Amino acid sequence: MPVPTQMEFFVDPGRCIGCQSCVQACSECDTHKGHSMIQLDYIDRASSTQTVPVICMHCDSPTCAEVCPADAIKRTGDGVVQSARKPRCIACNNCVIACPFGVPKMNTGMHLMMKCDMCYDRTSVGKKPMCASVCPSQALFFGTRAEIEKLRPLSQPINQFQFGNQSISTRVNLMVPKAARIEHLDVTAALHEAPVGRDVLDDLLMDNMTADREEE
Amino acid sequence: MNGRDHDRLTIAPDRRPDADQPRWRQDFPIDWPQDEYIARRDFTKFMVLTSFAFAVGQLWILAQNYFRRRRRALPAREIAAIDEIAVGSSRIFNYPGEHEPALLVRLDESRFVAYDQRCTHLVCPVIPQIEAGRFYCPCHEGLFDLLSGRPLAGPPRRPLTRVRLEIRAGRIFAVGLEERTA
């Protein structure tokens, strides 16, 4: 039974509180054999508590599958990119390196790549993925488009990404503020920018130092 | 999704339609249903080719048998003069090669039988027990009938290979082998 088309994943990084619930819940799922497939990324750990849960975006042109030399990564008809097929995976790490989102994980002990597969054992029978079912702030939300519009009137879901020359549309949506008015996210554009948080912090520090000197 | 066929969901990185994609993309599809289809097709291909190979193999064996039968005209070789062998005695001779021992037994005045000496179980040399009317293989207690060479007891299942004999002017010649399965 496929995952229903109208059920979609919405990731809202702005709501993430870094509680690690999703990371723990993920390891409970049977399809990845007790290993957590979620990575909780810190945006700029020195100056901010902001975290982002990274789940598979399930691209319509999966780079992981494109680079697989063993033809092991497959996408089911409902658009979910599955973990590598065990008889084929040669543990070469190509997918791990190639994925623009950094999703696939190599289990060298099992000689197998495993990745977030939207908890296929659960979503294919109409349940929510583990992470979405535990997320206390619903930064990971699994439901219909109508539901999310009602719940987040100020945000809009987008699923278009730009990685250099590669444009990707995904099955999973990212919530961005409606005010931003963007059609796609250019992910690599931010690579060479200094993080915003540090600039602010540096300024504060400088201000304090100059203030101290003035007092002296 | 997006109105596309669920079996062909994935879009190539260059985003051109399937018709413009190189041929290998059809053989290594990313979509699961397509991959299953390819796997089934490969299996069918394998089955057809394998059965074809088996059929050809059978014909090859047939042809080989035909040619072997035509080639198998063994030379006649003299064993002994009739007078040299007493009634109820035996003699070992080599036929058809130099190291292939066979047994000649004189049953009575006019009847001779000859068999390859190798037991059909594990090629131990059989011992003639002419009074008892049998050949005896000491390795595993195998017994063969003296008159026909058929197995009587023990592990052997096939009869001894018979050596065809011909008597020409008072001399006995071995002229051929007769391999039997039963």
Coordinates of C-alpha atoms in Angstrom, one line a residue:
Chain A
M1 CA 0.0 0.0 0.0
P2 CA 1.5 3.3 -1.0
V3 CA 1.8 6.5 1.0
P4 CA -1.4 8.5 0.2
T5 CA -0.5 11.3 -2.2
Q6 CA -2.3 14.0 -0.3
M7 CA -0.3 13.3 2.9
E8 CA 2.8 15.4 2.8
F9 CA 5.7 16.3 5.0
F10 CA 6.2 19.9 6.1
V11 CA 9.5 20.9 7.8
D12 CA 9.5 24.2 9.6
P13 CA 13.0 24.8 10.9
G14 CA 11.9 28.0 12.6
R15 CA 9.8 25.9 15.0
C16 CA 12.6 23.5 15.9
I17 CA 13.6 23.7 19.6
G18 CA 16.4 21.1 19.4
C19 CA 14.8 18.7 21.8
Q20 CA 16.1 15.6 20.0
S21 CA 12.8 13.9 20.3
C22 CA 12.7 13.2 16.5
V23 CA 16.2 11.7 16.6
Q24 CA 15.3 9.3 19.4
A25 CA 11.9 8.4 17.9
C26 CA 13.5 7.8 14.5
S27 CA 15.6 4.9 16.0
E28 CA 12.3 3.2 17.0
C29 CA 11.2 2.8 13.5
D30 CA 11.6 -0.7 12.1
T31 CA 12.6 0.2 8.5
H32 CA 16.0 1.4 9.6
K33 CA 16.8 -1.3 12.1
G34 CA 17.2 0.7 15.3
H35 CA 19.4 3.4 13.8
S36 CA 18.3 7.0 13.8
M37 CA 18.3 8.6 10.4
I38 CA 17.6 12.1 11.5
Q39 CA 20.4 14.6 11.8
L40 CA 19.8 17.6 14.1
D41 CA 21.9 20.4 12.6
Y42 CA 23.0 23.4 14.6
I43 CA 22.9 26.5 12.4
D44 CA 25.6 28.5 14.2
R45 CA 26.3 26.8 17.5
A46 CA 28.5 29.5 18.9
S47 CA 25.9 32.2 18.9
S48 CA 22.5 30.6 18.5
T49 CA 20.4 27.7 19.8
Q50 CA 18.7 27.3 16.5
T51 CA 18.6 23.8 15.2
V52 CA 17.2 22.1 12.0
P53 CA 16.1 18.6 11.7
V54 CA 17.3 17.0 8.5
I55 CA 15.1 14.4 7.0
C56 CA 15.1 13.0 3.4
M57 CA 13.4 15.5 1.1
H58 CA 12.5 12.7 -1.4
C59 CA 13.6 14.5 -4.6
D60 CA 11.8 13.8 -7.9
S61 CA 15.3 13.3 -9.4
P62 CA 17.1 11.6 -6.5
T63 CA 20.8 12.5 -6.8
C64 CA 21.7 9.5 -4.4
A65 CA 20.1 7.1 -6.9
E66 CA 21.6 8.8 -9.9
V67 CA 25.1 8.3 -8.5
C68 CA 24.6 4.8 -7.3
P69 CA 26.9 2.5 -9.3
A70 CA 25.1 -0.7 -8.0
D71 CA 21.6 0.4 -9.0
A72 CA 20.6 -0.1 -5.3
I73 CA 18.5 3.0 -4.5
K74 CA 14.9 2.9 -5.7
R75 CA 12.0 5.1 -5.5
T76 CA 8.5 3.7 -5.0
G77 CA 5.5 4.9 -6.9
D78 CA 4.4 7.2 -4.1
G79 CA 7.6 9.2 -4.5
V80 CA 9.4 7.9 -1.5
V81 CA 13.1 7.2 -2.0
Q82 CA 13.9 4.0 -0.1
S83 CA 17.0 2.8 1.7
A84 CA 19.5 1.0 -0.5
R85 CA 18.5 -2.6 -1.4
K86 CA 20.6 -4.9 0.7
P87 CA 21.5 -7.4 -2.0
R88 CA 22.8 -4.6 -4.2
C89 CA 24.4 -2.0 -2.0
I90 CA 28.2 -2.2 -2.1
A91 CA 28.7 0.4 0.6
C92 CA 30.6 2.7 -1.7
N93 CA 29.5 5.9 0.0
N94 CA 28.7 7.7 -3.3
C95 CA 25.2 8.5 -2.2
V96 CA 26.4 9.9 1.1
I97 CA 28.7 12.3 -0.6
A98 CA 26.4 13.2 -3.5
C99 CA 23.1 14.0 -1.6
P100 CA 22.7 17.8 -1.6
F101 CA 20.9 17.6 1.8
G102 CA 23.3 15.2 3.5
V103 CA 20.7 12.5 4.2
P104 CA 22.0 9.0 3.4
K105 CA 24.0 7.3 6.2
M106 CA 26.5 4.6 5.7
N107 CA 26.4 1.8 8.1
T108 CA 29.8 0.3 7.6
G109 CA 29.2 -2.6 10.0
M110 CA 26.1 -3.7 8.1
H111 CA 27.7 -2.8 4.7
L112 CA 24.6 -1.0 3.9
M113 CA 23.4 2.6 3.2
M114 CA 20.2 3.5 5.1
K115 CA 18.3 6.7 4.9
C116 CA 15.1 8.3 6.0
D117 CA 12.4 6.6 4.1
M118 CA 9.5 8.5 5.7
C119 CA 9.0 5.5 8.1
Y120 CA 7.6 3.5 5.2
D121 CA 6.2 0.8 7.4
R122 CA 4.1 3.4 9.1
T123 CA 3.2 5.9 6.4
S124 CA 2.2 3.2 4.0
V125 CA -0.5 2.0 6.4
G126 CA -1.8 5.5 7.1
K127 CA 0.2 6.4 10.2
K128 CA 2.5 9.4 10.7
P129 CA 6.2 9.0 10.5
M130 CA 7.9 8.6 14.0
C131 CA 9.5 12.0 14.1
A132 CA 6.3 13.9 13.1
S133 CA 4.3 12.0 15.7
V134 CA 6.6 13.1 18.6
C135 CA 7.7 16.6 17.6
P136 CA 6.4 18.8 20.4
S137 CA 6.6 22.0 18.4
Q138 CA 5.5 20.4 15.1
A139 CA 8.5 21.6 13.3
L140 CA 8.1 18.2 11.6
F141 CA 4.5 18.0 10.4
F142 CA 2.9 15.3 8.4
G143 CA -0.5 15.9 7.0
T144 CA -2.5 17.5 4.2
R145 CA -1.9 20.8 2.5
A146 CA -5.2 22.1 3.8
E147 CA -4.2 21.3 7.4
I148 CA -0.9 23.2 7.2
E149 CA -2.5 26.2 5.6
K150 CA -4.9 26.4 8.5
L151 CA -2.2 25.8 11.1
R152 CA 0.4 28.2 9.7
P153 CA -1.3 31.1 8.1
L154 CA 1.9 33.1 7.9
S155 CA 4.0 30.5 6.2
Q156 CA 4.0 28.9 2.8
P157 CA 5.4 25.5 1.8
I158 CA 8.0 25.4 -0.9
N159 CA 9.6 22.4 -2.5
Q160 CA 11.9 24.0 -5.1
F161 CA 15.6 24.1 -4.4
Q162 CA 18.6 25.3 -6.3
F163 CA 22.1 23.8 -5.9
G164 CA 24.3 25.6 -8.2
N165 CA 23.1 24.6 -11.6
Q166 CA 21.0 21.7 -10.3
S167 CA 17.4 22.5 -9.5
I168 CA 15.5 20.0 -7.5
S169 CA 11.8 19.7 -6.6
T170 CA 11.0 17.5 -3.6
R171 CA 8.1 15.6 -2.2
V172 CA 8.8 17.0 1.3
N173 CA 8.1 20.7 1.8
L174 CA 10.0 23.4 3.7
M175 CA 8.0 26.1 5.4
V176 CA 9.1 29.7 4.7
P177 CA 7.6 32.9 5.7
K178 CA 4.9 34.1 3.3
A179 CA 6.5 37.6 3.5
A180 CA 9.7 36.3 1.9
R181 CA 7.8 35.8 -1.4
I182 CA 10.3 33.3 -2.8
E183 CA 9.7 30.6 -5.4
H184 CA 12.7 28.5 -4.5
L185 CA 15.5 28.2 -2.0
D186 CA 19.1 28.7 -3.3
V187 CA 20.9 26.5 -0.9
T188 CA 24.5 27.2 -1.9
A189 CA 24.0 30.9 -2.0
A190 CA 24.4 31.1 1.7
L191 CA 27.6 29.1 1.7
H192 CA 30.0 32.0 1.4
E193 CA 28.1 34.4 3.6
A194 CA 29.2 34.9 7.1
P195 CA 26.5 33.7 9.5
V196 CA 24.2 36.4 10.6
G197 CA 24.4 35.6 14.2
R198 CA 28.1 36.0 14.4
D199 CA 28.0 39.5 12.9
V200 CA 25.6 40.6 15.5
L201 CA 27.6 39.0 18.3
D202 CA 30.9 40.6 17.0
D203 CA 29.3 43.9 16.9
L204 CA 28.1 43.6 20.5
L205 CA 31.5 42.6 21.7
M206 CA 33.1 45.5 19.9
D207 CA 30.6 47.9 21.3
N208 CA 31.3 46.6 24.8
M209 CA 35.0 46.9 24.4
T210 CA 34.9 50.4 23.1
A211 CA 32.4 51.3 25.8
D212 CA 34.8 49.8 28.5
R213 CA 37.7 51.9 27.1
E214 CA 35.7 55.0 27.1
E215 CA 34.9 54.5 30.8
E216 CA 38.6 54.1 31.6
Chain B
M1 CA 1.9 12.9 -8.6
N2 CA 2.0 15.7 -11.0
G3 CA -0.3 13.6 -13.2
R4 CA 2.6 11.3 -14.1
D5 CA 2.4 7.6 -14.4
H6 CA 3.2 6.1 -11.0
D7 CA 5.5 3.5 -12.5
R8 CA 7.6 6.3 -14.2
L9 CA 7.7 8.9 -11.5
T10 CA 11.4 9.9 -11.4
I11 CA 12.6 12.8 -13.5
A12 CA 16.1 12.7 -15.0
P13 CA 18.5 15.4 -13.7
D14 CA 18.5 17.3 -16.9
R15 CA 14.7 17.4 -16.7
R16 CA 14.2 16.4 -20.3
P17 CA 11.4 13.9 -21.2
D18 CA 12.0 10.2 -21.1
A19 CA 12.1 10.0 -24.9
D20 CA 15.2 12.2 -25.0
Q21 CA 17.0 10.2 -22.4
P22 CA 19.9 7.8 -23.2
R23 CA 19.0 4.1 -23.7
W24 CA 20.7 3.0 -20.4
R25 CA 18.2 4.8 -18.3
Q26 CA 15.6 2.3 -19.3
D27 CA 17.8 -0.6 -18.2
F28 CA 18.6 1.1 -14.8
P29 CA 15.4 2.7 -13.7
I30 CA 15.2 4.5 -10.4
D31 CA 11.5 3.8 -10.0
W32 CA 10.8 0.6 -8.1
P33 CA 8.0 -0.8 -10.3
Q34 CA 10.2 -0.3 -13.4
D35 CA 13.1 -2.0 -11.7
E36 CA 10.8 -4.9 -10.8
Y37 CA 9.8 -5.1 -14.4
I38 CA 13.4 -5.1 -15.6
A39 CA 14.3 -7.8 -13.1
R40 CA 11.4 -10.0 -14.4
R41 CA 12.4 -9.4 -17.9
D42 CA 16.0 -10.4 -17.1
F43 CA 14.7 -13.5 -15.4
T44 CA 12.7 -14.5 -18.5
K45 CA 15.6 -13.8 -20.7
F46 CA 17.8 -16.0 -18.5
M47 CA 15.2 -18.8 -18.5
V48 CA 14.8 -18.7 -22.3
L49 CA 18.6 -18.6 -23.0
T50 CA 19.3 -21.4 -20.4
S51 CA 16.7 -23.7 -21.9
F52 CA 18.0 -23.0 -25.3
A53 CA 21.5 -23.9 -24.1
F54 CA 20.1 -27.2 -22.6
A55 CA 18.4 -28.1 -25.8
V56 CA 21.6 -27.4 -27.8
G57 CA 23.5 -29.5 -25.2
Q58 CA 21.2 -32.5 -25.8
L59 CA 21.7 -32.3 -29.6
W60 CA 25.4 -32.1 -29.0
I61 CA 25.4 -35.2 -26.9
L62 CA 23.3 -37.0 -29.5
A63 CA 25.8 -36.0 -32.2
Q64 CA 28.7 -37.0 -30.1
N65 CA 27.2 -40.5 -29.5
Y66 CA 26.6 -40.9 -33.2
F67 CA 30.2 -40.2 -34.0
R68 CA 31.5 -42.3 -31.2
R69 CA 29.6 -45.3 -32.4
R70 CA 31.0 -44.9 -35.9
R71 CA 34.5 -44.5 -34.6
R72 CA 34.3 -47.5 -32.3
A73 CA 35.6 -50.2 -34.5
L74 CA 38.1 -51.9 -32.2
P75 CA 40.9 -53.9 -33.6
A76 CA 40.7 -57.7 -33.4
R77 CA 43.4 -59.1 -31.1
E78 CA 44.4 -62.7 -30.7
I79 CA 44.1 -64.1 -27.2
A80 CA 45.1 -67.7 -27.4
A81 CA 44.7 -70.9 -29.3
I82 CA 41.7 -73.0 -28.2
D83 CA 43.9 -75.8 -27.1
E84 CA 45.8 -73.6 -24.7
I85 CA 42.8 -73.2 -22.4
A86 CA 41.4 -76.2 -20.6
V87 CA 37.7 -76.5 -20.1
G88 CA 36.7 -74.8 -16.8
S89 CA 39.8 -72.6 -16.7
S90 CA 40.4 -68.9 -17.3
R91 CA 43.0 -66.6 -18.7
I92 CA 43.7 -62.9 -18.2
F93 CA 44.4 -60.9 -21.3
N94 CA 44.6 -57.2 -22.2
Y95 CA 41.9 -55.7 -24.4
P96 CA 41.5 -53.2 -26.0
G97 CA 44.5 -51.4 -24.5
E98 CA 47.7 -52.7 -23.0
H99 CA 46.5 -51.9 -19.4
E100 CA 42.9 -53.0 -19.6
P101 CA 42.8 -56.5 -18.2
A102 CA 40.0 -58.8 -19.3
L103 CA 39.1 -62.4 -18.4
L104 CA 38.5 -65.3 -20.9
V105 CA 36.7 -68.3 -19.5
R106 CA 36.2 -71.6 -21.3
L107 CA 32.8 -73.0 -20.2
D108 CA 32.8 -76.2 -22.2
E109 CA 34.2 -77.6 -25.4
S110 CA 32.7 -75.0 -27.7
R111 CA 31.6 -72.1 -25.4
F112 CA 33.8 -69.2 -24.4
V113 CA 33.0 -66.0 -22.5
A114 CA 35.1 -63.0 -21.9
Y115 CA 34.5 -59.9 -19.8
D116 CA 36.4 -56.8 -18.8
Q117 CA 37.9 -57.6 -15.4
R118 CA 37.0 -54.3 -13.8
C119 CA 34.0 -54.5 -11.4
T120 CA 31.3 -52.0 -12.4
H121 CA 31.1 -50.8 -8.8
L122 CA 34.6 -49.3 -8.1
V123 CA 36.7 -51.0 -10.8
C124 CA 38.4 -53.6 -8.5
P125 CA 39.5 -56.7 -10.6
V126 CA 37.0 -59.5 -10.3
I127 CA 38.1 -63.1 -9.6
P128 CA 36.5 -65.9 -11.6
Q129 CA 34.9 -68.7 -9.5
I130 CA 34.1 -71.1 -12.3
E131 CA 32.8 -74.0 -10.3
A132 CA 30.4 -71.7 -8.5
G133 CA 29.4 -70.1 -11.9
R134 CA 30.3 -66.6 -10.9
F135 CA 32.8 -63.8 -10.7
Y136 CA 33.7 -62.5 -7.3
C137 CA 34.8 -59.0 -6.4
P138 CA 36.7 -59.1 -3.1
C139 CA 36.4 -55.3 -2.4
H140 CA 32.8 -55.2 -1.5
E141 CA 31.6 -58.8 -1.9
G142 CA 30.2 -58.2 -5.3
L143 CA 29.1 -61.2 -7.4
F144 CA 28.5 -61.5 -11.2
D145 CA 26.9 -64.3 -13.2
L146 CA 29.5 -66.2 -15.2
L147 CA 27.2 -66.8 -18.2
S148 CA 25.8 -63.3 -18.7
G149 CA 28.0 -61.0 -16.6
R150 CA 25.0 -59.6 -14.8
P151 CA 25.3 -58.6 -11.1
L152 CA 24.0 -61.2 -8.7
A153 CA 24.8 -59.7 -5.3
G154 CA 26.6 -56.8 -3.6
P155 CA 26.9 -53.2 -4.6
P156 CA 27.4 -53.5 -8.4
R157 CA 24.3 -52.5 -10.4
R158 CA 25.6 -52.9 -14.0
P159 CA 26.8 -56.0 -15.7
L160 CA 30.4 -56.5 -16.6
T161 CA 31.5 -55.2 -20.0
R162 CA 31.4 -58.1 -22.4
V163 CA 34.3 -58.8 -24.8
R164 CA 33.0 -60.1 -28.1
L165 CA 34.9 -63.2 -29.2
E166 CA 35.5 -64.8 -32.5
I167 CA 37.1 -68.1 -33.3
R168 CA 39.2 -68.2 -36.4
A169 CA 41.0 -71.4 -37.4
G170 CA 41.3 -72.7 -33.9
R171 CA 42.4 -69.4 -32.4
I172 CA 40.4 -67.0 -30.2
F173 CA 40.2 -63.4 -31.1
A174 CA 38.7 -60.5 -29.1
V175 CA 36.9 -58.3 -31.7
G176 CA 34.9 -55.8 -29.7
L177 CA 33.4 -54.5 -26.5
E178 CA 29.8 -54.5 -25.5
E179 CA 29.0 -52.0 -22.7
R180 CA 25.7 -52.7 -21.1
T181 CA 23.6 -50.8 -18.6
A182 CA 21.4 -53.6 -17.5

